[in-house]
Coordinates of C-alpha atoms and ligand atoms in Angstrom, one line a residue:
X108 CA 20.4 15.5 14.0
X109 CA 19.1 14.8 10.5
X110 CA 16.2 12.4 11.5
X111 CA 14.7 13.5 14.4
X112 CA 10.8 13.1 14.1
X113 CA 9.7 16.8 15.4
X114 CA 7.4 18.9 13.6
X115 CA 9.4 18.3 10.7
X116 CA 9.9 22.1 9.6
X117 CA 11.7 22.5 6.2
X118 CA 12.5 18.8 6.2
X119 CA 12.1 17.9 2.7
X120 CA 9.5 14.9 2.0
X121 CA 9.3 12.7 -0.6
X122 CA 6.6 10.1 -1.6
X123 CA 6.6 8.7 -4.3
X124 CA 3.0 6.9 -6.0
X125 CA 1.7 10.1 -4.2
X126 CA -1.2 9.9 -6.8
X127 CA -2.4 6.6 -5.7
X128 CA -4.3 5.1 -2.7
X129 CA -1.6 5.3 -0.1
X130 CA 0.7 7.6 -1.2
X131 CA -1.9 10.0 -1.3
X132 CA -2.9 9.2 2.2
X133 CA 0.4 9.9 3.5
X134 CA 0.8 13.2 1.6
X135 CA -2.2 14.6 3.6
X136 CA -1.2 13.3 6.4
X137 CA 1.9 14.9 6.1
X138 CA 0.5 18.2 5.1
X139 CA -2.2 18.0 8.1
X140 CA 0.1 17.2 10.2
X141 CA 3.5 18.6 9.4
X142 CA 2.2 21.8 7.7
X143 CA 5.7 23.6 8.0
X144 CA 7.3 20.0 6.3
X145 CA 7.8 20.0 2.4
X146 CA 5.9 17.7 0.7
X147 CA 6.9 16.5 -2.4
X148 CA 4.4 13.8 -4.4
X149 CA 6.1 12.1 -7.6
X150 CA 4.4 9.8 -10.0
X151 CA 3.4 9.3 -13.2
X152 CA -0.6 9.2 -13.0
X153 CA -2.8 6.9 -15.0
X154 CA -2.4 7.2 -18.6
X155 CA -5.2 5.4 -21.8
X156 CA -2.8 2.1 -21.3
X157 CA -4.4 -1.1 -20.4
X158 CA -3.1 -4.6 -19.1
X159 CA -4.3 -7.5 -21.2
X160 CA -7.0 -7.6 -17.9
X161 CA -8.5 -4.3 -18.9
X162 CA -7.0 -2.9 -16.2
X163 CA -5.0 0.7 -16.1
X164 CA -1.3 0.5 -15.6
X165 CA -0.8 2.6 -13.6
X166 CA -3.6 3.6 -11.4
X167 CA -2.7 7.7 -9.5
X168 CA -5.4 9.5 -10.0
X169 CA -5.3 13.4 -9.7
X170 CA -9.0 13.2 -7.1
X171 CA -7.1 11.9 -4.9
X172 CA -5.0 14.8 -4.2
X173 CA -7.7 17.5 -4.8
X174 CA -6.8 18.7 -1.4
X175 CA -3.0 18.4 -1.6
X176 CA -1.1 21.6 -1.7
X177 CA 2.7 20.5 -2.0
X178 CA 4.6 20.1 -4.8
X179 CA 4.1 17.2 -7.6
X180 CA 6.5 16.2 -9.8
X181 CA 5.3 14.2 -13.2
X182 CA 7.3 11.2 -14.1
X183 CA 7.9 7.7 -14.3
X184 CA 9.9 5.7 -11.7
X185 CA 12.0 3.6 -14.7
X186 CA 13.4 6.5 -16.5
X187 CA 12.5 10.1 -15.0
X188 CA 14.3 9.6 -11.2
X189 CA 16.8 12.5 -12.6
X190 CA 13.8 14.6 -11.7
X191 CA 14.7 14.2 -8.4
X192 CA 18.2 15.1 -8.1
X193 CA 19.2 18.1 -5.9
X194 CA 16.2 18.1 -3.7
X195 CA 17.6 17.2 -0.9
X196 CA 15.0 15.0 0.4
X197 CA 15.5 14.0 4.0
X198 CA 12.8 11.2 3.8
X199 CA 11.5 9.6 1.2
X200 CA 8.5 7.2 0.9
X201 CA 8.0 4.8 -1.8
X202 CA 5.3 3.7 -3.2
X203 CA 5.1 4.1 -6.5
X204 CA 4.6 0.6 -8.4
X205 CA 2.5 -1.7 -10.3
X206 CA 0.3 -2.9 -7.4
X207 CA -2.2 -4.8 -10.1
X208 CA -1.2 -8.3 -8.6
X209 CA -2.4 -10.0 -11.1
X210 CA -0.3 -8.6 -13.6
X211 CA 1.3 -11.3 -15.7
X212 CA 4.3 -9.0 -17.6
X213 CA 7.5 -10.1 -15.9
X214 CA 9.5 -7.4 -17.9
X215 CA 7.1 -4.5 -17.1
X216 CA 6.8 -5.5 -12.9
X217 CA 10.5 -6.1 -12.4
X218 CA 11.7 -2.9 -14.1
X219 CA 8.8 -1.0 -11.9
X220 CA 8.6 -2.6 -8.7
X221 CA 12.4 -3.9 -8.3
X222 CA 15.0 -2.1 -10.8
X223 CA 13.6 1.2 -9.8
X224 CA 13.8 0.5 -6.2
X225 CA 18.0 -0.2 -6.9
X226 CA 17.8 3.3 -8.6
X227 CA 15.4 5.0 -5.7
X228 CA 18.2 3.6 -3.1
X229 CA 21.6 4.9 -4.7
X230 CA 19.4 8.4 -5.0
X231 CA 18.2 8.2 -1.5
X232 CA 21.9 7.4 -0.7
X233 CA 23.1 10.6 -2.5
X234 CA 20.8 12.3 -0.8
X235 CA 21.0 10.9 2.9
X236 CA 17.9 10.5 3.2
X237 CA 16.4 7.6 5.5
X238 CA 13.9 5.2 2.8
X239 CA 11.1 3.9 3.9
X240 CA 9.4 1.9 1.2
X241 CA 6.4 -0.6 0.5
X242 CA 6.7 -4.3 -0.1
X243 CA 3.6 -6.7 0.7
X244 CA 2.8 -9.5 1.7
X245 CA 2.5 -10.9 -1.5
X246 CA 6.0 -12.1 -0.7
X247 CA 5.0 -14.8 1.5
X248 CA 3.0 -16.5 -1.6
X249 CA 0.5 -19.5 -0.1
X250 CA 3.0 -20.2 2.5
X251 CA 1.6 -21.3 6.4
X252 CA 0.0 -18.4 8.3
X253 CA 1.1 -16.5 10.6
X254 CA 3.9 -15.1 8.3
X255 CA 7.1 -14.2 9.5
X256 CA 9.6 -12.1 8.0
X257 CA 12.4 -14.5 6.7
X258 CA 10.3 -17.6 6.5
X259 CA 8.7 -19.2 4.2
X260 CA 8.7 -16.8 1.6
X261 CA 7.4 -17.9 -1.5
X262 CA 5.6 -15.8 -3.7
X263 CA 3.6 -17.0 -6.0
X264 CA 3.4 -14.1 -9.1
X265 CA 5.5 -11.4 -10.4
X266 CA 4.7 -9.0 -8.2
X267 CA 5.5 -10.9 -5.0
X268 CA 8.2 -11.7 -6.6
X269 CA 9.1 -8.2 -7.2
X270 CA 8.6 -7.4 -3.9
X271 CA 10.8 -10.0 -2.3
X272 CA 13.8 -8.9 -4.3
X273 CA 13.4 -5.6 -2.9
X274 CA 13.5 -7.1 0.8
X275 CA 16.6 -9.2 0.0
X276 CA 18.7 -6.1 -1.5
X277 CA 17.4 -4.3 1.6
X278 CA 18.4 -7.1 4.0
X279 CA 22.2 -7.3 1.9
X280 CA 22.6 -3.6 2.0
X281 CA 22.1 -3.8 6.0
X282 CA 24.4 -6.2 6.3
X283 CA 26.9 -4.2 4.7
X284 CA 26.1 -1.7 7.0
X285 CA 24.1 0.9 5.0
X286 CA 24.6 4.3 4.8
X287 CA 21.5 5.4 5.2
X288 CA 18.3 4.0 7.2
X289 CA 16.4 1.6 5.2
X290 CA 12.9 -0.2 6.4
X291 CA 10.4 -1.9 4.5
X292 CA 6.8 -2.5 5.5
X293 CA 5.3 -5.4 4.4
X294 CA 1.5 -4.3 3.9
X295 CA -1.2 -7.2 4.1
X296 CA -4.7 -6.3 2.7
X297 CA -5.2 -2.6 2.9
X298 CA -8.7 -1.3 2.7
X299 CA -9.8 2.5 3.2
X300 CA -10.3 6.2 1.3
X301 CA -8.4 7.0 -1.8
X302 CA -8.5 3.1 -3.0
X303 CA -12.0 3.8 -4.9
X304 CA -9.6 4.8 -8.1
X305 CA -7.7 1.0 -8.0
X306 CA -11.2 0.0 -9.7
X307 CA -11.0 -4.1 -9.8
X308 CA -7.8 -4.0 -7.8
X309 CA -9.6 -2.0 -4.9
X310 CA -9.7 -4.4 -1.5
X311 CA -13.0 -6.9 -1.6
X312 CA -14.2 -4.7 1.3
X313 CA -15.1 -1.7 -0.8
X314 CA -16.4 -3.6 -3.7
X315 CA -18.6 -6.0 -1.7
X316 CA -19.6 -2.9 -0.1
X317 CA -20.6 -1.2 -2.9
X318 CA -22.1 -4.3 -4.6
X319 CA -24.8 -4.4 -1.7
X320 CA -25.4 -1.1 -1.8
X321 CA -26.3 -1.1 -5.6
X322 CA -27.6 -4.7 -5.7
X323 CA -28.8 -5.8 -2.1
X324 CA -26.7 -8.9 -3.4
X325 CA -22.7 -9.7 -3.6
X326 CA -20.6 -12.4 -5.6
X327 CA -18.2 -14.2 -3.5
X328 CA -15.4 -16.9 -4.0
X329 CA -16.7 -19.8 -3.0
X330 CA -17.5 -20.6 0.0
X331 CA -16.1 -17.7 1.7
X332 CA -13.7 -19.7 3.8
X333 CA -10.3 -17.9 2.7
X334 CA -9.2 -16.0 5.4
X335 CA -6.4 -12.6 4.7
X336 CA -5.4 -10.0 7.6
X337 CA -7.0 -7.2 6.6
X338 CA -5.9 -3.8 7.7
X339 CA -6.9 -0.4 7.7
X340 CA -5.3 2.6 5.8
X341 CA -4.8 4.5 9.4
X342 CA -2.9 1.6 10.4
X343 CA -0.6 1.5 7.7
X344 CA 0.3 5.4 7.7
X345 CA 0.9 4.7 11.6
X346 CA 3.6 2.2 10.9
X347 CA 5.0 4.5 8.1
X348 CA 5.1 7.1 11.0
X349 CA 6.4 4.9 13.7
X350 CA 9.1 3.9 11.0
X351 CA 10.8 7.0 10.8
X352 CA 10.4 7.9 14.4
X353 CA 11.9 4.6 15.5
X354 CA 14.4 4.5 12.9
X355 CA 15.3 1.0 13.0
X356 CA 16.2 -0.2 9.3
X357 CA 14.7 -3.5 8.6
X358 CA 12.1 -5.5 6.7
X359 CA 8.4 -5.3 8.5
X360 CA 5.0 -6.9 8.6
X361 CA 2.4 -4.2 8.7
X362 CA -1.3 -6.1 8.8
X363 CA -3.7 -6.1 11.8
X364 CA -2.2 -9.4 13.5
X365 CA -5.6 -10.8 13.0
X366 CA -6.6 -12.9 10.0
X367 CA -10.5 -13.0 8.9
X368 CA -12.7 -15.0 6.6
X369 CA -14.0 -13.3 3.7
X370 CA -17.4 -14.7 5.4
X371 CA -16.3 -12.3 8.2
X372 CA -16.4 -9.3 5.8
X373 CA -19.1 -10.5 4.9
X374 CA -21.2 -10.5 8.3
X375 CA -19.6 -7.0 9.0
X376 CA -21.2 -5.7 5.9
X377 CA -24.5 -6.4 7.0
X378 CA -23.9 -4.8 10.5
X379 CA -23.3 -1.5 8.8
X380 CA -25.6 -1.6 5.7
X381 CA -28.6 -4.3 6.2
X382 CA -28.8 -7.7 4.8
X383 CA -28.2 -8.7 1.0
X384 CA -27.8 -11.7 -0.5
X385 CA -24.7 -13.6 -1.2
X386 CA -23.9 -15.4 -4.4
X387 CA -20.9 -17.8 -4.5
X388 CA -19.0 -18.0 -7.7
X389 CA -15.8 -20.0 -9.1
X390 CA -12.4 -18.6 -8.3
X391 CA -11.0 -17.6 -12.1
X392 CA -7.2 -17.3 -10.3
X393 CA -5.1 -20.1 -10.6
X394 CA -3.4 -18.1 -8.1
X395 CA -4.9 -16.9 -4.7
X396 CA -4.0 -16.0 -1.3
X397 CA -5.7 -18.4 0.7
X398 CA -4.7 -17.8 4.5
X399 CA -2.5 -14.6 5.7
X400 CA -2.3 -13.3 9.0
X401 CA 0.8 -10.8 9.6
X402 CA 2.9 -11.7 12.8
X403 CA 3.6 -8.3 14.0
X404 CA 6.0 -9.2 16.7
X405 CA 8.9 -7.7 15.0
X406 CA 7.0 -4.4 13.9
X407 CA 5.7 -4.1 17.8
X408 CA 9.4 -4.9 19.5
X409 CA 11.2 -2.1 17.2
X410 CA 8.4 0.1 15.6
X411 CA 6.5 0.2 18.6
X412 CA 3.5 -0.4 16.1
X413 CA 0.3 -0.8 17.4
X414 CA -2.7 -1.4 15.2
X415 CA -5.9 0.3 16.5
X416 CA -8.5 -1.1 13.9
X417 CA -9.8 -4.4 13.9
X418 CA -11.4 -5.6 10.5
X419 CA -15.1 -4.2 12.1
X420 CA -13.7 -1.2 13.5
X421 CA -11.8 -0.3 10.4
X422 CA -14.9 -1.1 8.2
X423 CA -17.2 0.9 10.6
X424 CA -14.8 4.0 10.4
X425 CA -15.4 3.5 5.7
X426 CA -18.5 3.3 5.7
X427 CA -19.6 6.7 5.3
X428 CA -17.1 7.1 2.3
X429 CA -18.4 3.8 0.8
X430 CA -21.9 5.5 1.1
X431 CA -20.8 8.9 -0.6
X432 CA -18.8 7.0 -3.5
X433 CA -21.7 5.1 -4.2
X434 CA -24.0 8.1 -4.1
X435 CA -22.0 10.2 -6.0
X436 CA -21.3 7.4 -8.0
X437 CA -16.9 7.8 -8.0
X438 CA -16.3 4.4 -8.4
X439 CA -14.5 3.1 -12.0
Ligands
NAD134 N1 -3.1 -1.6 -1.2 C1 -2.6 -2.7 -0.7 O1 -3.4 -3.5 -0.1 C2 -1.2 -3.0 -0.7 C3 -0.7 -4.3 -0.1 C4 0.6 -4.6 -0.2 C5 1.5 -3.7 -0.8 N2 1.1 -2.5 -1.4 C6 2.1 -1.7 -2.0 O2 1.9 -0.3 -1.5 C7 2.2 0.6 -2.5 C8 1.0 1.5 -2.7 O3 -0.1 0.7 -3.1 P1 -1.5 1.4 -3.5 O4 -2.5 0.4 -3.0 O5 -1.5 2.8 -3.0 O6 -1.4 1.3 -5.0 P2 -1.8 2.4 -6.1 O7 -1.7 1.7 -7.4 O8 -3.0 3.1 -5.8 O9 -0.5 3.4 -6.0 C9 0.7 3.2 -6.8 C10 1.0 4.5 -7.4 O10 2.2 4.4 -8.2 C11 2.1 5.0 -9.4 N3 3.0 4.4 -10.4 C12 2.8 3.2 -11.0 N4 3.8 3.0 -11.8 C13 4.6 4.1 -11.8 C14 5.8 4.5 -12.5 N5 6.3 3.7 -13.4 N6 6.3 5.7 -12.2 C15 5.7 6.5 -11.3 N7 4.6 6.2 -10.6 C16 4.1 5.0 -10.9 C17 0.6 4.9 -9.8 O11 0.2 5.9 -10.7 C18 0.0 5.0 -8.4 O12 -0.4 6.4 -8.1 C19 2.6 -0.2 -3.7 O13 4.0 -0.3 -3.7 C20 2.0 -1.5 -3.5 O14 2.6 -2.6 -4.2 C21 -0.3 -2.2 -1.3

């Protein structure tokens, strides 16, 4: 049986954005925990090209996988995918995109995020190897919380957009019957080690974080009252986990179930590091998340996905890494 989930020996493991924040997480996972599994990372790292923004654009950074041992293959997701051929991966992991969400270059985040994907799929396909990829709640735009997979799914830039054209192939595919296992996770707000290279895209946690560190003071949206389900990196390799051992193709939310206020952050902050100050500031977005909260029914009925960090527990757990970035001053 192809997908079994046992110790994964000589099963052939592909994830691609292996170079960024998550990716890279689940690489060492995989190479902790599946050390007789092949672990191949693909992506193209960051190169000296910015977005308008100033940000990179692409954001894999070669610290994160310092202690990786697998194979990496160089390339880029719209043109090199030939790189993969004849691997014969048996799962493959994708999470290679443009993740900057504020992003404004249609052309750019639709070849990336959505025609690759279409490419990914007929090579996973070829393959037979089950896909497990990352879409995001940025597909559910500024829609009613709790979101629900199906409804009201709005998004409200390019990159949600992006995203939800990948979850509606998926969902046409499976009603076609697909050949091959197909689920996509829907991540909400993910915050934990290996994000420090994401610079201004990194979650609010680890810059507020580090802000009080260095300042005793943080700049906040005004007034703090904007609420997002926050969860925690060991949540989200759990559900990519529980994905392939449940094998149940479909489109899933993978959040905490619990929405917070950035106020909440906030408060949770100065549990762990001491009070600082709080400076409230105009929103510059004309677009903005204002209320998510992941219903996680779906992901608990068929993934059997449980999370196990709350938005303290998960920011109790980072703080000794927030303290050594700051110290050794990684952040960009
Ligand atoms: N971090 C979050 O909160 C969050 C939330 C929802 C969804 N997601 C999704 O999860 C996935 C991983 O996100 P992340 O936070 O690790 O982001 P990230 O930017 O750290 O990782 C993405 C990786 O993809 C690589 N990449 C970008 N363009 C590429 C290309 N053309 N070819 C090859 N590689 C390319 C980058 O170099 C980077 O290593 C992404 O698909 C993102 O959209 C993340």
């Amino acid at each position: 049986m192809k997908y079994i989930y046992d110790d994964l020996a000589d099963r052939n493991i592909l994830i691609t954005g292996g170079a960024g924040f998550i990716g890279s997480n689940l690489a060492l996972y995989f190479q902790k925990h599946h050390p007789l599994a092949n672990i191949y990372v693909f992506d193209k790292f960051r190169d000296n090209t910015l977005f308008p923004s100033g940000n990179p654009t692409s954001l894999g950074h070669f610290k994160n996988l310092l202690d990786f041992r697998g194979e990496i293959i160089i390339g880029d997701i719209t043109k090199d995918l030939h790189k993969l051929k004849n691997h014969n991966f048996d799962y493959i992991f994708h999470q290679a995109a443009i993740s900057d969400t504020t992003t404004t270059d249609q052309n750019l985040v639709m070849q990336t995020n959505f025609e690759a994907f279409l490419q990914l799929y007929e090579l996973a396909k070829e393959q037979n190897a089950m896909l497990i990829y990352a879409s995001s709640a940025g597909t559910y735009g500024n829609t009613p919380a709790p979101n629900r997979i199906g409804i009201a799914e709005v998004p409200e830039n390019v990159y949600g957009y992006s995203k939800l054209n990948m979850d509606i192939f998926t969902q046409k595919e499976l009603a076609k019957d697909s050949k091959i296992p197909i689920i996509g996770l829907r991540y909400f707000n993910v915050f934990g080690p290996h994000e420090t290279f994401k610079g201004k895209t990194a979650s609010m946690i680890l810059q507020l974080g580090l802000q009080a560190l260095e300042y005793k003071k943080v700049r906040l949206f005004e007034f703090g009252e904007q609420r997002r389900d926050f969860v925690y990196i060991k949540d989200v390799i759990q559900a990519n986990i529980k994905a392939i051992e449940a094998q149940k193709s479909g489109i899933y939310n993978v959040g905490s179930g619990v929405s917070s206020s950035f106020n909440d952050v906030i408060a949770a902050l100065k549990d762990e590091l001491g009070g600082f100050e709080v400076e409230y500031i105009k929103n510059p977005y004309s677009f903005f998340q204002t209320h998510t909260q992941a219903d996680i029914s779906l992901s608990q009925e068929f993934l059997s996905y449980t999370p196990r960090f709350s938005l303290r527990d998960g920011i109790k757990a980072y703080i000794p890494e927030i303290r050594r970035i700051f110290e050794q001053k990684l952040f960009c």
